[in-house]
Each structure stands twice: as C-alpha cells, then as structure tokens.
C-alpha cells in the first residue's frame, strides 16, 4: 500500500439547494469514481464515500494509486510480404512504420497468425501520475452533475449550481495542484459560517472529516440525520409529545444545516381549532418545523425547530420561530373561519367560470362528466348511486375555497372538512378526500367503496379527456400526470377488486366528451387537413391507446411485486376485460409456474400453437372450435388425451365460472402425462385428412382450455 494514498476532494460553495443535495452528492461521487476507473487508476472505489453539507460537496476514496499502471501498447505495421523487398530489405512502408513508432526496424517484432504475418511494435507506456489526471477528472465529474439551471456569477465564463469559493484536493498529505471553476486547489477549507468562520487547515485526506467536525461542520449527511433524530426525540420528550419526523423532512433538515440543534417551541392553543392538516402543512412545507402530537395522535401546540447553530441564547431562536409561524397560523385560521360561512355546495355555480382545459370545458363540465361516470360505476359495483353522484358534484368545490387557494396541497382534505361541517353524509365527506388516493408512490388507495368509485370515475375522465385532445405523455413530459392517474386507476380497480370492464368504461368516458374535444386531438396530415375520422372511429382508436397505456403502467406495478414479464405477457395475451380479473389470472399463472409440470405444459402449448398456426395458414381456417369425433381416433394416446381433457373441462367449469383460476390451472396441470404421451406417440399430420382434422381439433380444444386463463405458451 506504499503507492496508495487516501484521496479527498472538497468543493466549497454558496448554500446548495437542499432538495437536490443528495442527488448532487451521489452524482459527484459516481463521476469521480468513473473518472478514476476509466483511466485505469487502481483505487478502493467500493469503499469511496460521498460527503455533503449545504456549503460543500466532497468525495473521499481511502486508497488511490499515485499513478496509472504501465500500459502495454501494440501497433501492427505492414504485412510481411509488403514489408520486405525481393532482396529482403525494408520497404518504404516498413521504414515509415518504424519511423512513426520512433524506433529502428531492428526493434520491431514479427506477429504470425493463421491469417498471415505482420511487423509489430510492442512497448510499455508509463502510466501518468494521478496528480496530473485529477483536475480533468474533477472537471468532468462537475460537468456531469444533474444541474437543470446552472448559475453564472461575476464575469466568469463558467457556471455551476451555486457560486464556488474554495477547493481542497489532497492525495494523502500532498496537495494536488490544479484549477477547477477558477479555483486553485489547496488545503484550506472552511468551517461553519457563523460558529467557525475562519479558514480550516486540513493536514491530510484522512484528517479532513475530523477537521470539519472540529470546526462545527458535520460533513457526513447520515451523521447529521442521526443527530437531528436524536435531538428531536429529546426535545419532544420535554413537551410530553410525540414528534412526526418523516424521512423526507429529515433529509431536507439535514441538507439545510451543518450543525443542527433542535429547539422546542410553542404556539397559541386557539390555532388548534383549525384542521390539523393545515397547521402541519404550514409547519412542514413552509417552515421545515417538526410537529408534535399527543399519545392519541392529536396535534398539540408544540413544535420543534432545527437551528443551524448552537446558540448561547436558544430562547431568542425559539422566539423567532414562534414569531414567524404565528402570522401563517393566523392566516390559516382566518381562511378556515371564512370558508365555514359558505356551504361547500354553493361553490358549484362558480365552477362554471373556471377553465379545466380549453377543449374540455370548465371544472363544472368535468364534474358533470365524473358524476355520470360515478353513477354508472356505482350501480355496477353495488354502491349508492345517489351518494356517488353527490360526491362527484362536490369533488371540485373546495378548489375555490380560501384555504385551498393558499394551500393547494390541501385539496380534498379541506373538502372533507367543509362537507362534514355543512351536514353532508359521512361517506360523501370522506370520499371527497380519499378519491385523490393514491397521491404518491406507496400510498394506499381509497379505503371506502364510495371513494374508490369516485377515484375510478375521476381518473377515467382525466385519461380519456387528455388523450382525446392529443396531449398524451411523451418522453419525460407528462404535464397532466397521466402516468400517475393510470397507475392509480389500475391499482384502485385491482386492490379494491372492482370487476369493471376497462375497455367498456373507457368507451363510456369517451362518449361523455364533446365531439369538439375529440376533433381537437386530430393532427393534420401532410396535406394540412385532419384525418377523415368520425367520432366513433376516433373513440375506437383512443380506447386501444388508453387500454395499452394503463396496462403499460401495470408492468412496473407487478414487477415490484416479483412477477416476471413472461407471466405478465401470458395474461396480457388474452386481453382480460377487468383488471381485477387480470390480477387473479396473473397470480394463478405465477402459482402454476411453480409446479413441476409447468415447463413441460408450457412447451406443449407452444408446440400446439405453432401447429395450429401453420394449419390455419395452409387451409385458411382455424382448428379451434371444431368438434372432436371419437370415431376418428386411431391411437390410444389420443383417446386418453381426449378423455382427460373432457374430464378436466367438466371438473373446472364451476371454478372457471367464478374466476378461481388457481384451481383451474392446478387441475389442468394433471394433463401433463397424457399430453406428453400424445406428442410422443401420435403423428398429428396424419395422411388421412379426417384423422388429421380430428387431431387438430383436439389440440385446438386443449389450447382453448388453457387460453381461457392465459397463453401458457409464453411461459
């Protein structure tokens, strides 16, 4: 290890954006490691560590070689027959090659292969010193950082996410001389902006982390998170409450501070009359404070602020935190009190003046469409249709309230409170909030059936409408969050076990759209005119696009649960109408795939499919659906398969009718032996046309029996 030393790279900046800091830090580490690896530098890259704080990005690699290893170089010159003349003297080509290599002809070697012989020049090129490579590696890593809007400052011609102020690059105790972003590297870092503003001398790479800690900077984000979590717990204990500190808030607090200190604070109890979600949103989203709840889960008048300084007088910081939150809470209370004066239903008329989308009309128009879809769906799944219609008609009203105008993230939540306050049925009020679920990845679907119906209706209308006007997602662009809407629709149908025909529901959603919306999505052809499609043709095309779009979202959904793509494709091949039914089929196929008979039956199904496809191509008619005539049986194997198949059909009819696909496939797996025997001893393409047709019909029935659930051949 004498030729290996630890490497430390630290770039000091103005305060970095907290929500982007983790990604920037990870990308910087990856860039440095990739740069070393690309140049063949031997380093302990698997032990490399990223460090970051609001004012710095850093990478530490415990062992990095002082130079690249020597590189073997081989250059092939002219072929032997072209390199020497008739007298065996070097030709001009050989002399030119030797000169280009900087050697005499006698120093060249011969390379003989089965394809001929050539002159070659072999040498070892000494590796470059890492000290010479690092400035370029750092520069490449910084340029590759995910910075959507880089800044420029002063009169520099370079840019970065924030202005930079210092650069430390140490290989062991040695300074790696270089310039990056106008900064000359050295060993002077900086500590905490207020608690240790003077320069910090860094003796060597291994001592950097302790030097930072001694200057009141916890450079390790994980150390800051642990400190915040411990201090918040201690501060909350002093109030007698329970803090609510989720991972997102914890990470943001860690990325806002270099020396975090928790401070317990209090607000006036009168503000607790405001719905807790509004107060928590203000504390967390706007002020980055940690709310405190009691043992029963009710919000208390306590909260915890995280200071970036160990103050000699924390009472002043506490007063500042309490002073800054008071006017926000006062605003929330004013909005709440004022909104309560107006029944939620009174906002319906105002929805007519708020545009949802130009071609799709107002929020009122959308509410009407969703209400009709909710009525239809409710009748199909056994939910009170009147309640579904009422919930749908109120679902957009809270968007016009003062509270949601100030806190858009509270839409739905405030609808629930206002509806409940003004006497709407409890299930209607609850649905106004829960139909937004799932709001994010990992969120649960709506718990109540009414909320589930409204969630499905809302997403059907959104998907149908935006697709109709030609604004479906493309690449990374999805301004209407249609991918999330499609996944939410699929999850609700599946997890709530709502047996709705997806294609039929999409048709109904499209039929509720105005013809002008359907026309708006037609793109002009080469002649400048839109395609000559009537509304029915346009809807048929859109149904296929929407069905495929929703099913594509389900691929990732099931992949996360451990289903493989072959299982998904096997079910997709039969195009189930209901996604709840799709789910049952997929789980049955996965269970079937674990059986020892599965591989053999999958291969047999594939063989059957190929035979039937070839037969259909030759005679123009499929074998599936033809009647099997026992009078044309010639072999015991075909009689046994026919009897086994008939028995399986009788015994699985009831299970197939109720969607118990696991039981059906378990019974069909018993067909392995007669199927294998059939293929081992029976020639399908018999000379006798009647016998051949009968055997093809038998295989057609076999395939149809499996295809009633999935295309097993794809496994």
XYZ file of C-alpha atoms in Angstrom:
715
model
C 0.000 0.000 0.000
C 3.041 2.270 -0.091
C 1.995 3.532 -3.500
C -1.627 4.074 -2.449
C -2.869 7.090 -0.542
C -6.298 8.331 0.527
C -7.848 10.950 -1.751
C -10.000 13.860 -0.574
C -11.778 16.276 -2.901
C -13.863 19.084 -1.401
C -15.603 21.835 -3.359
C -16.880 24.731 -1.252
C -19.918 26.661 -2.442
C -22.691 29.022 -1.512
C -25.668 27.249 0.073
C -26.744 24.403 -2.206
C -30.442 23.607 -2.866
C -31.433 21.167 -0.095
C -33.779 19.039 -2.203
C -31.090 18.482 -4.827
C -28.131 17.999 -2.467
C -28.376 14.213 -2.095
C -28.569 13.693 -5.849
C -25.684 16.094 -6.486
C -23.547 14.356 -3.867
C -24.226 10.884 -5.270
C -23.547 12.052 -8.829
C -20.279 13.723 -7.797
C -19.069 10.511 -6.155
C -20.051 8.495 -9.228
C -18.278 10.952 -11.520
C -15.016 10.811 -9.564
C -15.073 7.010 -9.340
C -15.911 6.644 -13.032
C -13.113 9.042 -13.946
C -10.543 7.052 -11.966
C -11.801 3.730 -13.329
C -11.852 4.951 -16.923
C -8.192 5.908 -16.654
C -7.242 2.595 -15.125
C -6.205 4.098 -11.783
C -6.129 1.446 -9.083
C -8.347 2.633 -6.224
C -10.616 1.263 -3.496
C -13.699 2.546 -5.282
C -16.094 0.215 -3.472
C -15.123 1.994 -0.225
C -15.404 5.511 -1.651
C -17.641 7.828 0.351
C -19.662 10.887 -0.612
C -19.956 13.745 1.845
C -22.098 16.842 1.533
C -23.416 19.751 3.533
C -25.189 22.955 2.497
C -21.817 24.553 1.637
C -19.767 21.693 0.243
C -19.596 18.602 -1.948
C -16.853 16.138 -1.089
C -15.566 12.700 -2.067
C -13.196 10.524 -0.048
C -11.513 7.427 -1.531
C -9.434 5.516 1.066
C -6.792 4.148 -1.291
C -5.780 5.606 -4.671
C -2.576 4.726 -6.544
C -0.108 7.515 -7.178
C -0.042 6.735 -10.907
C -1.724 4.744 -13.614
C -0.229 1.299 -14.207
C 2.058 0.954 -17.213
C 0.086 0.246 -20.364
C 1.105 -2.362 -22.941
C 0.901 -0.919 -26.455
C 0.947 -2.954 -29.641
C 0.862 -1.351 -33.078
C 0.553 -3.520 -36.162
C 2.549 -2.453 -39.198
C 2.681 -3.693 -42.787
C 2.270 -7.352 -43.660
C 5.491 -9.335 -44.040
C 5.142 -9.736 -47.814
C 4.775 -5.961 -48.233
C 7.387 -5.005 -45.650
C 10.416 -6.528 -47.368
C 11.536 -6.312 -50.996
C 12.878 -9.183 -53.106
C 16.332 -8.850 -51.523
C 14.850 -8.896 -48.001
C 15.471 -5.207 -47.449
C 12.945 -2.985 -45.622
C 10.382 -1.410 -47.938
C 9.308 2.231 -47.695
C 6.168 1.085 -45.875
C 8.201 -0.674 -43.179
C 10.636 2.200 -42.824
C 7.761 4.638 -42.496
C 6.091 2.484 -39.875
C 9.297 2.201 -37.823
C 9.812 5.955 -38.030
C 6.250 6.627 -36.870
C 6.936 4.439 -33.841
C 10.217 6.240 -33.149
C 12.336 3.071 -33.381
C 14.702 1.298 -35.762
C 13.435 -1.509 -37.981
C 15.505 -3.971 -35.989
C 13.482 -3.165 -32.870
C 10.243 -4.302 -34.483
C 8.859 -7.778 -33.850
C 7.016 -10.202 -36.071
C 3.467 -11.326 -35.366
C 2.432 -14.576 -37.003
C -1.193 -15.727 -37.099
C -3.208 -18.215 -39.152
C -4.203 -15.281 -41.360
C -0.653 -14.142 -42.101
C 2.362 -12.377 -40.616
C 2.956 -8.722 -39.793
C 5.579 -6.482 -38.292
C 4.510 -5.066 -34.931
C 5.883 -2.672 -32.387
C 5.369 -3.504 -28.730
C 6.215 -1.266 -25.815
C 5.168 -0.370 -22.299
C 3.881 3.162 -21.842
C 4.453 4.503 -18.310
C 1.216 5.458 -16.548
C 0.541 9.109 -15.839
C 0.717 10.431 -12.302
C -2.725 10.710 -10.687
C -1.808 14.268 -9.703
C -1.880 15.181 -13.398
C -5.169 13.379 -14.046
C -7.263 14.612 -11.127
C -8.064 18.170 -12.309
C -9.539 16.759 -15.506
C -11.416 14.039 -13.585
C -12.915 16.610 -11.209
C -13.883 18.888 -14.072
C -15.612 16.029 -15.910
C -17.462 14.974 -12.765
C -18.727 18.507 -12.107
C -19.890 18.961 -15.686
C -21.856 15.717 -15.465
C -23.806 16.766 -12.362
C -27.609 16.954 -12.826
C -27.943 20.750 -12.771
C -31.033 21.887 -14.714
C -30.312 25.622 -14.354
C -26.639 26.399 -13.732
C -25.713 29.863 -12.430
C -23.165 32.344 -13.672
C -21.585 34.890 -11.359
C -19.188 37.809 -11.616
C -17.668 37.966 -15.104
C -16.702 34.259 -15.296
C -17.418 32.250 -18.411
C -18.163 29.080 -16.404
C -21.270 28.155 -14.439
C -22.332 25.886 -11.590
C -25.349 25.224 -9.408
C -24.092 27.913 -6.969
C -21.024 30.182 -6.830
C -17.909 28.345 -5.619
C -15.366 29.616 -3.071
C -12.718 27.028 -2.253
C -11.235 23.756 -3.448
C -9.323 21.175 -1.423
C -7.691 18.267 -3.242
C -5.366 16.121 -1.123
C -3.715 12.830 -2.007
C -2.562 11.718 1.382
C -0.877 14.835 2.791
C 0.085 16.125 -0.659
C -1.810 18.950 -2.343
C -2.837 18.053 -5.879
C -2.210 21.215 -7.800
C -4.884 22.160 -10.283
C -7.611 24.627 -11.193
C -11.349 23.909 -11.373
C -14.069 26.529 -11.881
C -11.474 29.233 -11.423
C -10.358 27.869 -8.034
C -6.759 26.837 -7.301
C -6.661 23.729 -5.106
C -5.105 23.860 -1.666
C -5.533 22.570 1.859
C -7.626 25.426 3.291
C -11.247 24.526 3.889
C -13.904 26.489 5.766
C -15.908 25.617 8.825
C -19.366 26.667 9.983
C -20.356 30.030 8.538
C -21.058 31.547 11.983
C -19.532 29.259 14.600
C -16.147 28.843 12.868
C -15.820 31.381 10.026
C -12.006 31.291 9.884
C -10.157 29.021 7.392
C -9.612 25.410 8.411
C -6.199 23.816 7.847
C -6.527 20.236 6.548
C -3.331 18.281 7.192
C -4.208 15.250 5.079
C -7.099 13.441 3.453
C -7.713 11.136 6.404
C -7.952 14.056 8.807
C -10.490 16.095 6.806
C -13.666 14.695 8.409
C -12.379 15.326 11.946
C -11.150 18.771 10.941
C -14.656 19.595 9.723
C -16.237 18.295 12.904
C -13.807 20.378 14.978
C -14.932 23.462 13.033
C -18.628 22.760 13.730
C -19.427 21.072 10.433
C -20.866 17.574 10.357
C -19.913 16.754 6.778
C -21.479 13.294 6.852
C -25.202 13.641 5.980
C -26.026 10.426 7.816
C -24.376 11.751 10.972
C -26.477 14.912 10.711
C -29.655 12.860 10.258
C -28.891 10.785 13.339
C -28.142 13.904 15.351
C -31.392 15.557 14.249
C -33.444 12.453 15.007
C -31.920 12.132 18.487
C -32.301 15.823 19.315
C -35.883 15.968 18.050
C -36.793 12.968 20.209
C -35.208 14.633 23.248
C -36.943 17.960 22.609
C -40.306 16.250 22.102
C -39.839 14.325 25.317
C -39.570 17.625 27.143
C -43.012 18.605 25.802
C -44.560 15.242 26.638
C -45.475 14.638 22.995
C -44.512 12.501 20.026
C -42.723 14.127 17.058
C -43.706 13.355 13.465
C -40.462 13.405 11.532
C -40.699 11.551 8.235
C -37.723 10.703 6.030
C -38.398 13.490 3.534
C -38.406 16.205 6.203
C -35.417 14.639 7.962
C -33.364 14.674 4.755
C -34.308 18.255 3.986
C -33.407 19.398 7.504
C -30.069 17.583 7.262
C -29.404 19.326 3.950
C -30.229 22.736 5.410
C -27.864 22.522 8.354
C -24.204 21.819 9.091
C -24.526 21.780 12.871
C -28.192 21.026 13.648
C -29.668 21.909 17.033
C -33.296 21.097 17.962
C -35.331 23.719 19.803
C -38.754 23.046 21.324
C -41.338 25.776 20.624
C -44.998 26.507 21.296
C -47.895 28.286 19.578
C -51.243 29.519 20.896
C -53.778 26.762 21.568
C -56.548 28.706 19.823
C -54.986 27.754 16.495
C -55.769 24.097 17.210
C -59.357 24.824 16.116
C -58.014 24.840 12.556
C -57.859 21.418 10.860
C -54.511 19.881 11.840
C -53.564 19.139 8.222
C -53.466 22.879 7.504
C -51.244 23.578 10.502
C -48.951 20.635 9.764
C -48.645 21.685 6.123
C -47.633 25.171 7.219
C -45.089 23.835 9.706
C -43.520 21.195 7.481
C -43.778 22.555 3.938
C -43.244 26.238 4.635
C -41.118 26.427 7.777
C -39.464 22.970 7.996
C -40.652 22.570 11.583
C -41.406 19.194 13.187
C -44.992 18.935 14.508
C -45.627 17.243 17.844
C -48.663 15.050 18.607
C -50.037 13.591 21.809
C -50.270 9.879 22.585
C -53.689 9.693 20.881
C -52.360 11.143 17.638
C -53.843 14.621 18.093
C -51.795 17.677 17.177
C -50.507 19.635 20.176
C -49.462 23.265 20.484
C -45.796 22.217 20.447
C -43.403 22.045 17.520
C -39.655 21.673 17.070
C -37.396 23.887 15.002
C -33.927 22.886 13.813
C -31.385 25.667 14.084
C -28.081 25.655 12.216
C -26.191 26.988 15.188
C -25.502 26.116 18.796
C -26.710 29.428 20.223
C -25.681 30.838 23.573
C -29.264 32.028 23.958
C -31.636 29.462 22.368
C -34.581 31.368 23.822
C -34.116 34.040 21.184
C -34.161 31.459 18.420
C -37.297 29.917 19.918
C -38.963 33.339 19.981
C -38.026 33.841 16.361
C -39.515 30.506 15.322
C -42.701 31.194 17.269
C -42.919 34.689 15.831
C -42.560 33.513 12.235
C -45.208 30.800 12.495
C -47.840 32.958 14.184
C -48.942 35.017 11.147
C -49.154 31.906 8.973
C -51.358 30.196 11.514
C -53.429 33.363 11.819
C -53.952 33.343 8.056
C -54.960 29.680 8.133
C -57.460 30.357 10.920
C -58.914 33.315 9.002
C -59.311 31.215 5.850
C -60.911 28.419 7.848
C -63.364 30.675 9.655
C -64.336 32.487 6.453
C -64.746 29.299 4.422
C -67.075 27.839 7.042
C -69.537 30.652 6.337
C -70.204 29.286 2.832
C -71.653 25.796 2.267
C -69.430 23.719 0.013
C -72.242 23.130 -2.493
C -72.535 26.890 -3.013
C -69.303 26.847 -4.997
C -70.782 24.632 -7.735
C -72.050 27.542 -9.798
C -68.633 29.226 -9.649
C -67.023 26.121 -11.159
C -68.554 27.137 -14.495
C -66.216 30.124 -14.676
C -63.022 28.131 -14.004
C -61.481 26.529 -17.090
C -60.297 22.955 -16.693
C -58.905 22.748 -20.220
C -59.992 24.810 -23.186
C -61.214 21.918 -25.330
C -62.648 20.041 -22.336
C -64.548 22.905 -20.769
C -64.785 24.146 -17.208
C -64.412 22.434 -13.861
C -68.203 22.298 -13.841
C -68.176 20.347 -17.113
C -65.625 17.934 -15.702
C -67.687 17.482 -12.521
C -70.767 16.656 -14.578
C -68.890 14.027 -16.583
C -67.346 12.490 -13.468
C -70.750 12.450 -11.746
C -72.284 10.493 -14.624
C -69.386 8.019 -14.664
C -69.608 7.649 -10.889
C -73.351 6.911 -11.175
C -72.761 4.215 -13.790
C -69.882 2.619 -11.869
C -71.730 2.757 -8.545
C -74.673 0.845 -9.970
C -72.335 -1.850 -11.259
C -70.420 -2.397 -8.021
C -73.308 -2.086 -5.585
C -72.636 1.417 -4.229
C -75.322 4.048 -3.594
C -75.504 5.842 -6.947
C -77.081 8.971 -5.436
C -74.236 9.274 -2.950
C -71.687 8.761 -5.743
C -73.313 11.482 -7.852
C -73.406 13.864 -4.897
C -69.765 13.255 -4.037
C -68.712 13.794 -7.657
C -70.659 17.050 -7.905
C -68.876 18.363 -4.801
C -65.438 16.985 -5.614
C -64.037 20.188 -7.160
C -65.774 22.735 -4.944
C -63.036 23.015 -2.341
C -60.662 24.233 -5.070
C -62.449 27.588 -4.822
C -62.103 27.958 -1.055
C -59.673 30.397 0.520
C -57.793 27.641 2.344
C -57.074 25.554 -0.751
C -56.249 28.721 -2.671
C -53.474 29.349 -0.150
C -52.520 25.691 0.373
C -53.221 23.766 -2.883
C -51.859 20.572 -1.380
C -54.898 20.501 0.949
C -57.415 19.911 -1.858
C -59.631 17.031 -0.887
C -58.640 17.289 2.764
C -60.474 20.585 3.135
C -63.347 19.309 1.022
C -63.847 16.593 3.621
C -63.869 19.073 6.496
C -66.205 21.557 4.815
C -68.625 18.852 3.640
C -68.761 17.330 7.099
C -69.258 20.738 8.731
C -72.211 21.514 6.469
C -74.017 18.238 7.084
C -73.069 16.080 4.127
C -73.212 12.304 4.849
C -70.017 10.987 6.413
C -69.246 8.663 3.491
C -69.650 11.526 0.998
C -67.347 13.785 3.026
C -64.754 11.042 3.352
C -64.863 10.314 -0.384
C -64.026 13.941 -1.216
C -60.635 13.380 0.391
C -59.920 9.716 -0.272
C -60.635 9.789 -4.027
C -57.284 11.562 -4.508
C -55.551 8.416 -3.251
C -53.057 7.093 -4.138
C -51.450 10.524 -4.123
C -47.875 9.235 -4.444
C -45.898 6.026 -4.840
C -46.602 3.648 -1.997
C -49.745 5.499 -0.895
C -52.831 3.393 -0.210
C -55.928 3.510 -2.402
C -59.177 4.980 -1.072
C -60.448 2.897 1.847
C -64.198 3.310 1.295
C -66.171 1.955 -1.665
C -67.625 5.385 -2.442
C -64.155 6.917 -2.537
C -62.987 4.078 -4.797
C -65.864 4.677 -7.220
C -65.110 8.392 -7.335
C -61.371 7.714 -7.769
C -62.053 5.469 -10.769
C -64.514 7.916 -12.353
C -62.181 10.880 -11.911
C -59.205 9.109 -13.478
C -61.230 7.672 -16.340
C -62.402 11.152 -17.300
C -58.926 12.656 -16.955
C -57.266 9.988 -19.078
C -59.984 9.973 -21.730
C -60.116 13.749 -21.969
C -56.397 14.459 -22.199
C -55.787 11.617 -24.653
C -58.710 12.829 -26.772
C -57.236 16.309 -27.181
C -53.897 14.828 -28.231
C -51.857 15.695 -25.139
C -50.816 12.221 -24.019
C -47.392 11.926 -22.333
C -44.238 11.754 -24.390
C -40.714 11.058 -23.149
C -40.231 12.707 -19.772
C -43.085 15.145 -20.315
C -46.317 14.394 -18.505
C -47.835 17.766 -17.517
C -51.202 16.248 -16.561
C -49.609 13.414 -14.518
C -51.400 10.843 -16.680
C -48.956 8.061 -15.822
C -49.783 8.532 -12.147
C -53.511 8.700 -12.972
C -53.320 5.464 -14.976
C -51.470 3.642 -12.216
C -53.911 4.994 -9.629
C -56.818 3.775 -11.762
C -55.270 0.329 -12.177
C -54.382 -0.004 -8.501
C -57.868 1.020 -7.379
C -59.564 -1.459 -9.704
C -57.202 -4.255 -8.683
C -56.765 -3.665 -4.956
C -60.443 -2.836 -4.409
C -61.409 -5.878 -6.523
C -63.762 -3.827 -8.710
C -64.757 -6.089 -11.594
C -65.306 -3.415 -14.214
C -64.738 -3.873 -17.928
C -61.865 -1.435 -18.509
C -62.452 -1.087 -22.236
C -66.162 -0.576 -21.712
C -65.534 2.034 -19.034
C -63.110 3.876 -21.303
C -65.721 3.883 -24.082
C -68.253 5.413 -21.690
C -65.758 8.061 -20.574
C -65.007 8.969 -24.191
C -68.713 9.117 -25.100
C -69.266 11.763 -22.429
C -66.678 14.057 -24.060
C -67.858 16.691 -26.525
C -67.143 15.949 -30.185
C -65.078 19.134 -30.267
C -62.645 17.562 -27.786
C -62.269 14.505 -29.998
C -61.659 16.723 -33.013
C -59.098 18.823 -31.122
C -56.722 15.879 -30.892
C -56.637 15.139 -34.611
C -53.324 16.197 -36.110
C -53.250 17.445 -39.689
C -51.846 15.128 -42.344
C -49.284 16.018 -45.000
C -51.962 17.911 -46.895
C -52.650 20.086 -43.873
C -56.062 18.530 -43.240
C -57.024 16.402 -40.232
C -57.781 12.714 -40.887
C -61.321 11.986 -42.025
C -62.422 10.102 -38.897
C -65.885 10.234 -37.407
C -66.377 10.357 -33.651
C -66.921 6.599 -33.412
C -63.714 5.769 -35.258
C -61.779 8.256 -33.172
C -63.106 6.728 -29.948
C -62.205 3.214 -31.100
C -58.597 4.275 -31.681
C -58.434 6.076 -28.350
C -59.803 3.078 -26.437
C -56.946 0.910 -27.721
C -54.369 3.591 -26.883
C -55.771 4.116 -23.389
C -56.040 0.390 -22.646
C -52.412 -0.142 -23.665
C -51.323 2.915 -21.674
C -52.938 1.637 -18.477
C -51.560 -1.885 -18.976
C -48.051 -0.478 -19.501
C -48.230 1.149 -16.069
C -49.095 -2.227 -14.592
C -45.855 -3.783 -15.807
C -43.828 -1.853 -13.247
C -46.504 -2.349 -10.600
C -46.274 -6.133 -10.903
C -42.502 -6.180 -11.430
C -42.133 -4.547 -7.997
C -44.154 -7.429 -6.548
C -41.850 -10.044 -8.051
C -43.861 -11.159 -11.092
C -41.739 -11.687 -14.180
C -42.535 -10.230 -17.583
C -43.304 -13.614 -19.173
C -46.115 -14.176 -16.676
C -47.470 -10.697 -17.379
C -47.347 -11.246 -21.151
C -49.077 -14.618 -20.810
C -52.101 -12.954 -19.206
C -51.983 -9.872 -21.413
C -52.230 -12.114 -24.484
C -55.844 -12.995 -23.612
C -56.784 -9.320 -23.034
C -58.879 -9.641 -19.839
C -61.595 -7.009 -19.700
C -61.359 -6.468 -15.941
C -58.097 -5.551 -14.233
C -59.244 -7.296 -11.081
C -59.686 -10.388 -13.249
C -56.246 -9.740 -14.790
C -54.786 -9.801 -11.287
C -56.433 -13.109 -10.411
C -55.188 -14.669 -13.639
C -51.651 -13.390 -13.103
C -51.443 -14.758 -9.575
C -52.790 -18.101 -10.779
C -50.213 -18.211 -13.583
C -47.421 -17.428 -11.109
C -48.634 -20.237 -8.848
C -48.861 -22.581 -11.852
C -45.302 -21.638 -12.850
C -44.015 -23.077 -9.573
C -45.444 -26.521 -10.382
C -43.084 -29.197 -11.761
C -45.464 -29.773 -14.703
C -45.400 -26.125 -15.791
C -42.326 -26.221 -18.018
C -43.485 -29.273 -19.958
C -47.032 -27.930 -20.419
C -45.747 -24.502 -21.473
C -43.570 -26.168 -24.131
C -46.505 -28.298 -25.241
C -48.748 -25.252 -25.525
C -46.126 -23.529 -27.626
C -45.876 -26.568 -29.872
C -49.671 -26.703 -30.182
C -49.821 -23.009 -31.037
C -47.231 -23.436 -33.790
C -49.026 -26.456 -35.260
C -52.398 -24.710 -35.258
C -50.953 -21.532 -36.693
C -49.305 -23.425 -39.547
C -52.505 -25.365 -40.223
C -54.578 -22.182 -40.291
C -52.143 -20.607 -42.747
C -52.331 -23.646 -45.024
C -56.111 -24.220 -45.087
C -57.316 -20.752 -44.138
C -59.500 -21.865 -41.200
C -58.534 -22.374 -37.553
C -58.845 -25.758 -35.865
C -60.060 -24.232 -32.605
C -63.785 -24.683 -32.061
C -64.149 -27.785 -34.240
C -65.919 -30.782 -32.761
C -63.764 -33.771 -31.867
C -65.185 -37.046 -33.241
C -64.088 -40.147 -31.263
C -64.854 -42.266 -34.331
C -61.718 -40.891 -35.988
C -59.378 -41.851 -33.141
C -56.736 -44.365 -34.188
C -54.327 -44.336 -31.220
C -54.877 -44.946 -27.531
C -52.894 -41.783 -26.754
C -55.393 -39.520 -28.499
C -58.346 -41.250 -26.804
C -56.640 -40.854 -23.424
C -55.928 -37.177 -24.029
C -59.495 -36.549 -25.176
C -60.917 -38.301 -22.101
C -58.516 -36.459 -19.759
C -59.333 -33.128 -21.373
C -63.088 -33.743 -21.216
C -62.794 -34.697 -17.558
C -60.743 -31.560 -16.812
C -63.298 -29.392 -18.633
C -66.152 -30.799 -16.539
C -64.275 -30.501 -13.252
C -63.063 -26.939 -13.839
C -66.225 -25.407 -15.291
C -67.503 -24.150 -11.950
C -64.116 -22.804 -10.818
C -63.625 -21.095 -14.170
C -67.053 -19.501 -13.886
C -66.231 -17.890 -10.533
C -62.692 -16.875 -11.529
C -60.833 -19.406 -9.374
C -58.017 -19.657 -11.906
C -55.566 -21.169 -9.455
C -57.823 -24.193 -9.019
C -58.366 -24.461 -12.780
C -54.646 -24.471 -13.585
C -53.958 -26.895 -10.755
C -56.399 -29.319 -12.367
C -55.099 -28.689 -15.886
C -51.556 -29.412 -14.722
C -52.669 -33.049 -14.427
C -52.846 -33.138 -18.224
C -49.071 -33.235 -18.494
C -48.803 -37.019 -18.764
C -51.486 -37.542 -21.468
C -50.198 -34.507 -23.411
C -46.606 -35.787 -23.356
C -47.756 -39.269 -24.354
C -49.792 -37.830 -27.214
C -46.847 -35.997 -28.713
C -44.529 -38.956 -28.161
C -46.728 -41.474 -29.986
C -49.149 -39.621 -32.268
C -48.400 -38.062 -35.649
C -50.665 -35.011 -35.835
C -50.350 -34.590 -39.602
C -51.730 -37.988 -40.444
C -52.188 -38.985 -44.105
C -55.929 -39.470 -43.597
C -57.496 -35.956 -43.819
C -60.313 -36.816 -41.409
C -57.916 -38.200 -38.789
C -55.612 -35.190 -39.195
C -58.501 -32.732 -38.841
C -59.756 -34.579 -35.758
C -56.337 -34.432 -34.082
C -56.030 -30.742 -34.881
C -59.459 -30.169 -33.372
C -58.355 -31.984 -30.213
C -55.273 -29.760 -29.958
C -57.477 -26.739 -30.578
C -59.611 -27.696 -27.578
C -56.512 -28.230 -25.460
C -55.185 -24.791 -26.336
C -58.585 -23.186 -25.779
C -58.822 -24.715 -22.314
C -55.522 -23.161 -21.218
C -56.154 -19.922 -23.121
C -59.321 -19.406 -21.116
C -56.894 -18.193 -18.455
C -53.652 -17.173 -20.158
C -51.318 -18.002 -23.021
C -49.251 -20.578 -21.175
C -47.002 -20.962 -24.215
C -45.387 -17.619 -23.383
C -44.018 -19.012 -20.129
